[in-house]
Amino acid sequence: MPARLQVYRAMARVLGTFDSLGWRVGYRYGDRQLLEKVILPALAREVGVGHVLLVGCAWYTRDYPDLFPTSRVTTLDVDPAKSPFGAERHIVADMIALAAHLPPESLDAVVCNGVLGWGLDSPDDIETAFASAVACLRPGGHLLLGWNDIPPYNAVPPDAVAALDEVYPRAIPGLDQHSLIALERNQHCYQAFQKPEARS
Ligand SMILES: C[S@@+](CC[C@H](N)C(=O)[O-])C[C@H]1O[C@@H](n2cnc3c(N)ncnc32)[C@H](O)[C@@H]1O
């Protein structure tokens, strides 16, 4: 077994023990608090029993699936070593290959925070990844994007992604604005989009 996978498995076990004792270890920065305490719970209420995809896993996102208590949650990460931090339904794959793993229009929401510019870097890959995410969203489905508007992470900002022209800006769940800089220091932005409803 690769060493990183072993380390992350051990970390996930220890953190899981703390979690079960009510001692949650995570980041206390304002951008995370906003995401965990306001945005994701509000999105969970909107999604209800729907299917949510969380893209990109880390030790501090291990319990994000629990923020969607009524939803079906799938996680996805290209790095196999991050699997211990994923949900029970976890896909090891590049987001560019999403359409090979999930049917079209099968998702009610996609949360993609800290992936654009954090491994999903080339313009072509970014287009393919977001086109796939939009294709997998049902009409009316939500896309929550988190990214850092600071070099080197903002080489391809969302405004430059043609695939995002297929979704329209909407208010961030729990807030009344489409776009927000949640932490000045690293220019961590949240932006929310919605896929148009099907025309009858
Ligand atoms: C900075 S972490 C972000 C984790 C989490 N989503 C968050 O809220 O902070 C970036 C994660 O995205 C994953 N990642 C980067 N590029 C990816 C891609 N093209 N497809 C799937 N996962 C990717 C990395 O392996 C890494 O685990």
XYZ file of C-alpha atoms and ligand atoms in Angstrom:
227
model
C 0.000 0.000 0.000
C 1.433 3.441 -0.891
C 2.837 5.288 2.132
C 0.573 8.343 1.726
C -2.539 6.184 1.681
C -1.361 4.490 4.875
C -0.712 7.833 6.559
C -4.081 9.293 5.489
C -5.900 6.157 6.631
C -4.296 6.461 10.054
C -5.168 10.188 10.153
C -8.774 9.463 9.186
C -9.036 6.861 11.971
C -7.671 9.230 14.619
C -9.823 12.149 13.419
C -12.860 9.860 13.294
C -12.276 8.951 16.934
C -12.085 12.644 17.890
C -15.232 13.325 15.836
C -17.123 10.568 17.633
C -16.145 12.167 20.960
C -17.455 15.527 19.761
C -13.972 17.059 19.404
C -14.016 18.170 15.803
C -10.606 19.144 14.473
C -10.734 21.450 11.460
C -9.798 24.880 10.193
C -11.216 27.814 12.149
C -10.658 30.399 9.395
C -13.662 32.475 8.421
C -13.930 31.034 4.896
C -14.223 27.486 6.281
C -16.621 28.481 9.037
C -18.855 30.172 6.458
C -18.762 27.107 4.220
C -19.375 24.601 7.006
C -21.834 26.534 9.153
C -23.850 28.492 6.573
C -23.352 27.579 2.906
C -23.277 23.777 2.939
C -26.125 23.416 5.479
C -28.248 25.801 3.375
C -27.376 23.858 0.222
C -28.281 20.626 2.031
C -31.732 22.032 2.833
C -32.225 22.943 -0.837
C -31.042 19.561 -2.088
C -33.099 17.547 0.414
C -33.047 13.895 -0.626
C -31.160 14.677 -3.836
C -27.708 13.556 -4.953
C -24.684 15.761 -4.175
C -21.171 15.439 -5.536
C -18.322 16.853 -3.442
C -15.154 17.255 -5.536
C -11.767 17.154 -3.802
C -11.177 15.559 -0.410
C -8.895 16.487 2.476
C -8.595 15.704 6.188
C -10.694 18.780 7.012
C -13.519 17.801 4.618
C -13.877 14.250 5.952
C -17.197 15.030 7.644
C -18.677 17.254 4.934
C -20.946 14.378 3.797
C -22.547 14.549 7.279
C -23.601 18.139 6.515
C -26.058 16.603 3.998
C -28.008 14.349 6.374
C -30.917 13.661 4.023
C -28.992 13.589 0.741
C -27.140 10.942 -1.172
C -23.501 12.092 -1.192
C -20.727 11.030 -3.549
C -17.163 12.316 -3.253
C -14.538 12.351 -5.994
C -10.785 12.917 -5.956
C -8.127 12.139 -8.519
C -5.667 11.221 -5.782
C -6.255 7.643 -4.539
C -4.521 8.477 -1.260
C -7.353 10.906 -0.364
C -9.941 8.090 -0.340
C -9.927 7.782 3.482
C -11.366 11.310 3.622
C -14.110 10.557 1.106
C -17.715 9.483 1.616
C -18.894 5.879 1.587
C -19.647 6.444 -2.097
C -16.258 7.667 -3.320
C -14.910 7.820 -6.851
C -11.183 7.916 -7.571
C -11.073 9.796 -10.850
C -10.142 13.021 -12.521
C -13.054 15.448 -12.718
C -12.483 15.554 -16.474
C -13.715 11.940 -16.558
C -16.815 12.591 -14.436
C -19.211 11.692 -17.246
C -17.720 8.187 -17.344
C -18.746 7.650 -13.706
C -22.107 9.378 -13.318
C -25.106 9.501 -15.669
C -26.172 12.750 -17.310
C -28.566 14.890 -15.246
C -28.127 12.639 -12.198
C -26.851 15.233 -9.720
C -28.771 17.852 -7.776
C -25.633 19.718 -6.733
C -21.897 19.801 -7.340
C -19.589 21.377 -4.755
C -16.183 22.106 -6.247
C -14.073 24.006 -3.736
C -10.298 24.317 -3.949
C -9.941 22.226 -7.097
C -9.839 24.874 -9.838
C -6.202 25.974 -9.791
C -5.297 23.277 -7.257
C -4.569 20.434 -9.669
C -7.280 21.182 -12.192
C -5.072 23.638 -14.008
C -4.899 23.360 -17.787
C -7.508 25.377 -19.712
C -8.609 22.330 -21.708
C -8.989 20.179 -18.590
C -10.909 22.943 -16.849
C -13.341 23.211 -19.771
C -13.836 19.439 -19.897
C -14.240 19.143 -16.129
C -16.888 21.870 -15.849
C -18.682 20.800 -19.028
C -18.900 17.307 -17.482
C -20.137 18.683 -14.173
C -22.831 20.717 -15.935
C -23.843 17.693 -18.041
C -24.196 15.594 -14.870
C -26.364 18.232 -13.164
C -30.106 17.882 -13.503
C -31.939 20.922 -14.890
C -32.224 23.346 -11.975
C -29.201 21.712 -10.254
C -26.672 23.758 -8.271
C -22.962 24.322 -8.734
C -21.019 25.818 -5.848
C -17.542 26.885 -6.826
C -14.766 27.867 -4.442
C -11.511 29.225 -5.846
C -8.640 31.524 -4.955
C -8.372 34.754 -6.913
C -4.649 35.034 -6.327
C -1.629 33.730 -8.320
C -0.874 30.989 -9.120
C -4.391 29.663 -8.426
C -6.299 32.120 -10.617
C -4.532 31.481 -13.946
C -7.927 30.420 -15.354
C -10.636 32.309 -13.459
C -14.281 31.144 -13.698
C -15.093 34.090 -15.979
C -12.781 32.551 -18.576
C -14.437 29.113 -18.470
C -16.849 28.782 -21.409
C -18.510 25.719 -19.859
C -19.821 27.946 -17.078
C -21.801 29.953 -19.633
C -24.255 27.027 -19.533
C -25.182 27.839 -15.922
C -26.430 31.125 -14.579
C -25.301 32.996 -11.480
C -27.497 32.605 -8.432
C -27.226 33.518 -4.761
C -24.828 31.443 -2.684
C -26.977 29.148 -0.499
C -27.653 30.860 2.826
C -26.454 34.250 1.519
C -27.930 36.904 -0.752
C -25.063 37.386 -3.187
C -23.747 35.379 -6.117
C -20.075 35.904 -5.322
C -18.178 36.535 -2.120
C -14.553 36.848 -1.058
C -14.677 34.811 2.125
C -11.050 35.322 3.181
C -9.006 38.350 2.141
C -5.623 36.761 2.859
C -5.911 34.142 0.121
C -8.782 35.729 -1.848
C -10.882 32.613 -1.337
C -14.083 33.243 -3.299
C -17.349 31.382 -3.348
C -19.628 31.610 -6.371
C -22.935 29.861 -6.968
C -24.548 28.833 -10.244
C -27.668 27.008 -11.323
C -28.400 24.980 -14.428
C -31.444 26.298 -16.293
C -34.684 24.381 -15.814
C -35.689 22.262 -18.811
C -38.011 24.047 -21.235
C -41.393 22.340 -21.603
C -6.864 21.895 -1.937
S -7.670 20.330 -1.915
C -9.350 20.846 -1.777
C -10.154 19.914 -0.934
C -11.587 20.326 -0.669
N -12.438 20.218 -1.834
C -11.763 21.658 0.001
O -12.908 22.069 0.196
O -10.763 22.285 0.413
C -7.605 19.884 -3.635
C -8.029 18.447 -3.891
O -8.522 18.384 -5.237
C -8.017 17.224 -5.845
N -7.970 17.459 -7.299
C -7.161 18.298 -7.979
N -7.412 18.249 -9.285
C -8.411 17.357 -9.455
C -9.097 16.867 -10.585
N -8.782 17.275 -11.818
N -10.070 15.952 -10.409
C -10.383 15.514 -9.156
N -9.749 15.935 -8.042
C -8.777 16.851 -8.186
C -6.637 17.025 -5.236
O -6.206 15.681 -5.349
C -6.873 17.466 -3.804
O -7.218 16.390 -2.970
